[in-house]
PDB file of C-alpha atoms in Angstrom:
ATOM      1  CA  MET H  16      84.518 121.174 131.133  1.00 58.00           C
ATOM      2  CA  ASP H  17      86.936 121.712 128.259  1.00 59.00           C
ATOM      3  CA  THR H  18      84.879 121.889 125.049  1.00 69.00           C
ATOM      4  CA  GLU H  19      87.861 122.097 122.668  1.00 73.00           C
ATOM      5  CA  TYR H  20      88.770 119.075 120.594  1.00 78.00           C
ATOM      6  CA  GLU H  21      91.954 117.280 121.552  1.00 78.00           C
ATOM      7  CA  ARG H  22      94.672 116.741 118.952  1.00 83.00           C
ATOM      8  CA  ARG H  23      96.446 113.458 119.661  1.00 86.00           C
ATOM      9  CA  LEU H  24      97.883 110.314 118.100  1.00 89.00           C
ATOM     10  CA  SER H  25      95.561 107.456 117.229  1.00 90.00           C
ATOM     11  CA  ASP H  26      95.734 104.507 119.608  1.00 88.00           C
ATOM     12  CA  SER H  27      96.593 102.351 116.567  1.00 90.00           C
ATOM     13  CA  ASP H  28      99.546 104.533 115.495  1.00 93.00           C
ATOM     14  CA  ILE H  29     102.440 102.228 114.515  1.00 94.00           C
ATOM     15  CA  PRO H  30     105.322 104.199 112.938  1.00 94.00           C
ATOM     16  CA  HIS H  31     107.405 101.131 112.107  1.00 95.00           C
ATOM     17  CA  ARG H  32     106.368  97.624 111.063  1.00 96.00           C
ATOM     18  CA  LEU H  33     108.474  95.021 109.262  1.00 97.00           C
ATOM     19  CA  ILE H  34     107.455  91.497 108.252  1.00 97.00           C
ATOM     20  CA  ILE H  35     110.031  88.994 107.024  1.00 97.00           C
ATOM     21  CA  SER H  36     109.093  85.592 105.615  1.00 97.00           C
ATOM     22  CA  GLY H  37     110.848  82.906 103.652  1.00 96.00           C
ATOM     23  CA  ILE H  38     111.112  79.231 102.769  1.00 94.00           C
ATOM     24  CA  TRP H  39     114.400  77.406 102.324  1.00 93.00           C
ATOM     25  CA  GLU H  40     114.293  74.011 100.656  1.00 88.00           C
ATOM     26  CA  LEU H  41     117.489  72.159 101.465  1.00 85.00           C
ATOM     27  CA  PRO H  42     119.243  71.029  98.248  1.00 87.00           C
ATOM     28  CA  PHE H  43     119.501  67.372  99.288  1.00 82.00           C
ATOM     29  CA  GLY H  44     117.678  64.341  97.921  1.00 78.00           C
ATOM     30  CA  HIS H  45     116.179  63.081  94.716  1.00 78.00           C
ATOM     31  CA  GLY H  46     115.598  65.878  92.213  1.00 74.00           C
ATOM     32  CA  ARG H  47     117.925  68.233  94.121  1.00 77.00           C
ATOM     33  CA  LYS H  48     121.478  69.425  93.566  1.00 79.00           C
ATOM     34  CA  PHE H  49     122.973  67.000  96.067  1.00 80.00           C
ATOM     35  CA  GLY H  50     121.927  63.405  96.581  1.00 72.00           C
ATOM     36  CA  ALA H  51     120.097  62.848  93.315  1.00 76.00           C
ATOM     37  CA  GLY H  52     121.486  59.311  93.164  1.00 78.00           C
ATOM     38  CA  TRP H  53     120.945  58.393  96.817  1.00 79.00           C
ATOM     39  CA  HIS H  54     119.452  55.044  97.719  1.00 79.00           C
ATOM     40  CA  LYS H  55     115.739  55.344  98.421  1.00 76.00           C
ATOM     41  CA  ALA H  56     116.203  54.570 102.136  1.00 80.00           C
ATOM     42  CA  VAL H  57     118.848  57.289 102.478  1.00 80.00           C
ATOM     43  CA  ASN H  58     116.658  59.766 100.629  1.00 76.00           C
ATOM     44  CA  VAL H  59     113.751  59.070 102.996  1.00 74.00           C
ATOM     45  CA  VAL H  60     115.922  60.164 105.930  1.00 76.00           C
ATOM     46  CA  LEU H  61     118.043  62.960 104.465  1.00 80.00           C
ATOM     47  CA  GLY H  62     116.049  64.328 101.536  1.00 80.00           C
ATOM     48  CA  GLY H  63     112.968  66.522 101.257  1.00 80.00           C
ATOM     49  CA  TRP H  64     113.650  68.896 104.172  1.00 88.00           C
ATOM     50  CA  GLN H  65     112.634  72.546 104.223  1.00 91.00           C
ATOM     51  CA  PHE H  66     112.642  75.402 106.742  1.00 93.00           C
ATOM     52  CA  GLN H  67     110.152  78.261 106.971  1.00 96.00           C
ATOM     53  CA  GLY H  68     110.049  81.422 109.022  1.00 96.00           C
ATOM     54  CA  ILE H  69     107.895  84.497 109.588  1.00 97.00           C
ATOM     55  CA  GLY H  70     109.212  87.414 111.633  1.00 97.00           C
ATOM     56  CA  GLN H  71     107.244  90.448 112.832  1.00 97.00           C
ATOM     57  CA  LEU H  72     108.997  93.564 114.145  1.00 97.00           C
ATOM     58  CA  GLN H  73     106.739  96.427 115.172  1.00 96.00           C
ATOM     59  CA  SER H  74     106.770  99.623 117.214  1.00 94.00           C
ATOM     60  CA  GLY H  75     104.583  99.805 120.292  1.00 93.00           C
ATOM     61  CA  ARG H  76     101.242 101.622 120.257  1.00 94.00           C
ATOM     62  CA  PRO H  77     100.741 104.921 122.120  1.00 94.00           C
ATOM     63  CA  ILE H  78      99.490 104.607 125.695  1.00 93.00           C
ATOM     64  CA  THR H  79      96.502 106.708 126.774  1.00 91.00           C
ATOM     65  CA  MET H  80      97.061 108.576 130.022  1.00 87.00           C
ATOM     66  CA  GLY H  81      93.457 109.548 130.640  1.00 83.00           C
ATOM     67  CA  ASP H  82      92.315 112.278 133.036  1.00 86.00           C
ATOM     68  CA  VAL H  83      95.022 112.337 135.678  1.00 88.00           C
ATOM     69  CA  TYR H  84      97.136 114.942 137.410  1.00 89.00           C
ATOM     70  CA  TYR H  85     100.734 115.123 136.149  1.00 90.00           C
ATOM     71  CA  ASN H  86     103.450 117.635 137.004  1.00 90.00           C
ATOM     72  CA  GLY H  87     106.532 115.771 135.775  1.00 89.00           C
ATOM     73  CA  ASP H  88     108.845 116.165 132.810  1.00 89.00           C
ATOM     74  CA  ILE H  89     107.039 115.006 129.637  1.00 87.00           C
ATOM     75  CA  THR H  90     110.340 114.172 127.932  1.00 86.00           C
ATOM     76  CA  LYS H  91     111.051 111.578 130.636  1.00 85.00           C
ATOM     77  CA  LEU H  92     107.677 109.898 130.304  1.00 88.00           C
ATOM     78  CA  LYS H  93     108.919 106.802 128.463  1.00 89.00           C
ATOM     79  CA  THR H  94     108.359 103.134 129.129  1.00 89.00           C
ATOM     80  CA  SER H  95     111.369 100.895 129.618  1.00 82.00           C
ATOM     81  CA  VAL H  96     110.141  97.332 129.297  1.00 81.00           C
ATOM     82  CA  LYS H  97     112.725  94.697 130.157  1.00 77.00           C
ATOM     83  CA  SER H  98     112.258  91.246 131.612  1.00 71.00           C
ATOM     84  CA  SER H  99     114.615  92.175 134.448  1.00 67.00           C
ATOM     85  CA  ASN H 100     112.594  95.150 135.757  1.00 67.00           C
ATOM     86  CA  ILE H 101     108.918  94.267 135.329  1.00 71.00           C
ATOM     87  CA  ASP H 102     108.584  93.691 139.086  1.00 79.00           C
ATOM     88  CA  GLY H 103     108.996  97.456 139.501  1.00 86.00           C
ATOM     89  CA  THR H 104     107.540 100.438 137.693  1.00 90.00           C
ATOM     90  CA  VAL H 105     108.465 100.808 134.018  1.00 90.00           C
ATOM     91  CA  PHE H 106     108.234 104.609 134.015  1.00 91.00           C
ATOM     92  CA  ASP H 107     108.709 107.407 136.540  1.00 90.00           C
ATOM     93  CA  ILE H 108     105.449 107.778 138.496  1.00 91.00           C
ATOM     94  CA  SER H 109     106.617 110.504 140.889  1.00 89.00           C
ATOM     95  CA  GLY H 110     105.031 113.274 138.786  1.00 92.00           C
ATOM     96  CA  PHE H 111     101.536 111.873 139.334  1.00 93.00           C
ATOM     97  CA  TYR H 112     101.331 112.419 143.101  1.00 94.00           C
ATOM     98  CA  PHE H 113     101.219 115.305 145.531  1.00 94.00           C
ATOM     99  CA  THR H 114     103.694 115.357 148.426  1.00 93.00           C
ATOM    100  CA  ASP H 115     102.212 118.100 150.619  1.00 94.00           C
ATOM    101  CA  ALA H 116     100.890 117.804 154.174  1.00 95.00           C
ATOM    102  CA  ALA H 117      97.563 116.407 152.972  1.00 95.00           C
ATOM    103  CA  VAL H 118      99.248 113.113 152.050  1.00 95.00           C
ATOM    104  CA  GLN H 119     101.723 112.921 154.944  1.00 95.00           C
ATOM    105  CA  THR H 120     101.676 111.011 158.200  1.00 94.00           C
ATOM    106  CA  ASN H 121     103.824 112.537 160.963  1.00 93.00           C
ATOM    107  CA  GLY H 122     105.592 114.632 158.361  1.00 92.00           C
ATOM    108  CA  VAL H 123     106.418 111.667 156.103  1.00 95.00           C
ATOM    109  CA  VAL H 124     104.768 111.072 152.731  1.00 95.00           C
ATOM    110  CA  ASP H 125     102.287 108.183 153.037  1.00 95.00           C
ATOM    111  CA  ALA H 126     101.948 106.159 149.814  1.00 92.00           C
ATOM    112  CA  ALA H 127      98.465 104.954 150.789  1.00 93.00           C
ATOM    113  CA  LYS H 128      97.290 108.552 151.257  1.00 94.00           C
ATOM    114  CA  GLN H 129      98.862 109.536 147.942  1.00 94.00           C
ATOM    115  CA  ARG H 130      96.892 106.855 146.097  1.00 92.00           C
ATOM    116  CA  ALA H 131      93.678 107.834 147.881  1.00 93.00           C
ATOM    117  CA  ASP H 132      94.165 111.533 147.139  1.00 93.00           C
ATOM    118  CA  PRO H 133      91.129 112.685 145.096  1.00 91.00           C
ATOM    119  CA  ARG H 134      93.217 115.393 143.422  1.00 90.00           C
ATOM    120  CA  ILE H 135      95.122 112.897 141.217  1.00 91.00           C
ATOM    121  CA  ALA H 136      92.003 111.751 139.329  1.00 86.00           C
ATOM    122  CA  LEU H 137      90.647 114.825 137.576  1.00 82.00           C
ATOM    123  CA  GLN H 138      86.908 115.289 137.060  1.00 76.00           C
ATOM    124  CA  SER H 139      86.370 118.753 135.587  1.00 71.00           C
ATOM    125  CA  HIS H 140      89.349 120.490 134.032  1.00 72.00           C
ATOM    126  CA  TYR H 141      90.866 122.124 130.990  1.00 72.00           C
ATOM    127  CA  ARG H 142      93.293 119.838 129.222  1.00 72.00           C
ATOM    128  CA  SER H 143      96.572 121.524 128.335  1.00 76.00           C
ATOM    129  CA  LEU H 144      98.430 118.389 127.226  1.00 79.00           C
ATOM    130  CA  PRO H 145      97.359 115.567 124.878  1.00 84.00           C
ATOM    131  CA  SER H 146      96.442 112.238 126.451  1.00 87.00           C
ATOM    132  CA  ARG H 147      98.903 110.348 124.208  1.00 90.00           C
ATOM    133  CA  PHE H 148     102.557 111.096 123.501  1.00 90.00           C
ATOM    134  CA  ALA H 149     104.719 109.835 120.646  1.00 90.00           C
ATOM    135  CA  GLN H 150     107.472 108.595 122.980  1.00 90.00           C
ATOM    136  CA  PHE H 151     105.192 106.992 125.569  1.00 92.00           C
ATOM    137  CA  ARG H 152     104.332 103.638 124.016  1.00 94.00           C
ATOM    138  CA  GLY H 153     103.680 100.042 124.898  1.00 93.00           C
ATOM    139  CA  ASP H 154     106.126  97.216 124.328  1.00 92.00           C
ATOM    140  CA  ASN H 155     107.567  96.641 120.855  1.00 93.00           C
ATOM    141  CA  LEU H 156     106.646  93.437 119.042  1.00 94.00           C
ATOM    142  CA  ASN H 157     109.448  91.008 118.188  1.00 95.00           C
ATOM    143  CA  LEU H 158     107.820  87.747 117.159  1.00 96.00           C
ATOM    144  CA  TRP H 159     109.253  84.843 115.148  1.00 97.00           C
ATOM    145  CA  ASP H 160     107.341  81.759 114.016  1.00 97.00           C
ATOM    146  CA  LEU H 161     109.552  78.999 112.608  1.00 97.00           C
ATOM    147  CA  SER H 162     108.817  75.586 111.165  1.00 96.00           C
ATOM    148  CA  VAL H 163     110.644  72.601 109.722  1.00 94.00           C
ATOM    149  CA  SER H 164     109.030  70.020 107.482  1.00 92.00           C
ATOM    150  CA  LYS H 165     109.985  66.701 105.903  1.00 88.00           C
ATOM    151  CA  ASN H 166     108.355  65.525 102.673  1.00 83.00           C
ATOM    152  CA  VAL H 167     108.339  61.878 101.677  1.00 83.00           C
ATOM    153  CA  ALA H 168     107.087  61.092  98.171  1.00 78.00           C
ATOM    154  CA  PHE H 169     105.629  57.602  97.756  1.00 79.00           C
ATOM    155  CA  THR H 170     104.498  58.257  94.180  1.00 78.00           C
ATOM    156  CA  GLU H 171     104.189  61.350  91.979  1.00 77.00           C
ATOM    157  CA  THR H 172     100.785  62.100  93.487  1.00 83.00           C
ATOM    158  CA  ILE H 173     101.016  60.718  97.032  1.00 86.00           C
ATOM    159  CA  LYS H 174     103.218  62.507  99.573  1.00 84.00           C
ATOM    160  CA  LEU H 175     103.570  62.366 103.343  1.00 86.00           C
ATOM    161  CA  GLN H 176     104.560  65.540 105.178  1.00 88.00           C
ATOM    162  CA  LEU H 177     105.833  65.708 108.756  1.00 90.00           C
ATOM    163  CA  ARG H 178     105.820  69.232 110.221  1.00 91.00           C
ATOM    164  CA  GLY H 179     107.210  70.765 113.365  1.00 94.00           C
ATOM    165  CA  GLU H 180     106.021  74.326 114.077  1.00 95.00           C
ATOM    166  CA  PHE H 181     107.511  76.636 116.691  1.00 96.00           C
ATOM    167  CA  LEU H 182     105.224  79.593 117.361  1.00 96.00           C
ATOM    168  CA  ASN H 183     107.057  82.399 119.173  1.00 97.00           C
ATOM    169  CA  ALA H 184     110.148  80.273 118.620  1.00 96.00           C
ATOM    170  CA  PHE H 185     112.465  82.409 120.767  1.00 96.00           C
ATOM    171  CA  ASN H 186     109.902  82.700 123.577  1.00 95.00           C
ATOM    172  CA  THR H 187     110.007  86.516 123.454  1.00 93.00           C
ATOM    173  CA  PRO H 188     107.296  88.134 125.601  1.00 92.00           C
ATOM    174  CA  ASN H 189     105.214  91.045 124.349  1.00 93.00           C
ATOM    175  CA  PHE H 190     104.269  92.790 127.565  1.00 92.00           C
ATOM    176  CA  ALA H 191     100.860  94.363 128.122  1.00 93.00           C
ATOM    177  CA  ASN H 192     100.575  98.076 128.849  1.00 92.00           C
ATOM    178  CA  PRO H 193     101.450  99.202 132.376  1.00 93.00           C
ATOM    179  CA  ASN H 194      98.711  99.929 134.884  1.00 93.00           C
ATOM    180  CA  LEU H 195      97.672 103.575 134.435  1.00 92.00           C
ATOM    181  CA  THR H 196      95.353 104.037 137.412  1.00 91.00           C
ATOM    182  CA  PRO H 197      97.196 106.266 139.941  1.00 92.00           C
ATOM    183  CA  ASN H 198      95.132 105.077 142.923  1.00 92.00           C
ATOM    184  CA  ASN H 199      96.045 101.430 142.227  1.00 92.00           C
ATOM    185  CA  SER H 200      98.987  99.867 144.084  1.00 90.00           C
ATOM    186  CA  ASN H 201     100.192  98.430 140.743  1.00 92.00           C
ATOM    187  CA  PHE H 202     100.316 101.863 139.078  1.00 93.00           C
ATOM    188  CA  GLY H 203     103.224 102.027 136.633  1.00 92.00           C
ATOM    189  CA  LYS H 204     103.755  98.253 136.710  1.00 92.00           C
ATOM    190  CA  ILE H 205     103.202  95.608 134.045  1.00 92.00           C
ATOM    191  CA  THR H 206     101.189  92.633 135.254  1.00 90.00           C
ATOM    192  CA  GLY H 207     100.301  90.883 131.998  1.00 90.00           C
ATOM    193  CA  GLN H 208     101.493  89.664 128.619  1.00 91.00           C
ATOM    194  CA  ASN H 209      99.812  90.117 125.215  1.00 92.00           C
ATOM    195  CA  ASN H 210     101.197  87.075 123.414  1.00 92.00           C
ATOM    196  CA  LEU H 211     101.533  83.392 124.234  1.00 91.00           C
ATOM    197  CA  ALA H 212     104.702  81.677 125.359  1.00 92.00           C
ATOM    198  CA  ARG H 213     106.514  79.383 122.926  1.00 95.00           C
ATOM    199  CA  ASN H 214     104.125  76.838 121.445  1.00 95.00           C
ATOM    200  CA  VAL H 215     105.426  73.721 119.688  1.00 96.00           C
ATOM    201  CA  GLN H 216     103.130  71.799 117.342  1.00 94.00           C
ATOM    202  CA  ILE H 217     103.834  68.564 115.471  1.00 95.00           C
ATOM    203  CA  GLY H 218     101.630  67.481 112.591  1.00 93.00           C
ATOM    204  CA  LEU H 219     101.424  64.740 109.978  1.00 90.00           C
ATOM    205  CA  ARG H 220      99.694  65.288 106.640  1.00 88.00           C
ATOM    206  CA  LEU H 221      99.045  62.933 103.748  1.00 88.00           C
ATOM    207  CA  VAL H 222      98.719  64.661 100.366  1.00 84.00           C
ATOM    208  CA  PHE H 223      97.161  62.699  97.508  1.00 83.00           C
TER     209      PHE H 223
END
């Protein structure tokens, strides 16, 4: 067994992360720039609106390869996660399999034999490459939570607030890491999602 320590990226390495948040109170209604003299009924409908948003943009985390055989080009070992290609592999898996006679049937490479080949899952070896690479990462995070609220003031101390919240407002998926077990038929494929689909919540709150 290799007794030397491995130098590699942390599994929580995130080189880029940006959070954007803000609240925009529309300038309409009593006490605002426009509509200060509106009739009370008009103000109830058109005044007191505000929009809020929180956006998270983040690089993907490094993916751990584990103890597997690999003879491909490290520079090409990159994930390409798009909603149009998740039914196939998201990175080149050809470098993880042998193609010699041991995995052939009648001279043709047999995928089932390749996956069952004990040589692809290493047991005792000297590691010459790190198990994580800077360019081989999971899906980036692009998440936006938006909300709109309407405030109705009955008195100076009693207010009614109607809120509509849109979590993952643009319904953007954050895909899970691809399957990294070479003897699995789903090797190289993404079969899950880390975040929830768009979630709409409506709430009513009385403040007094």
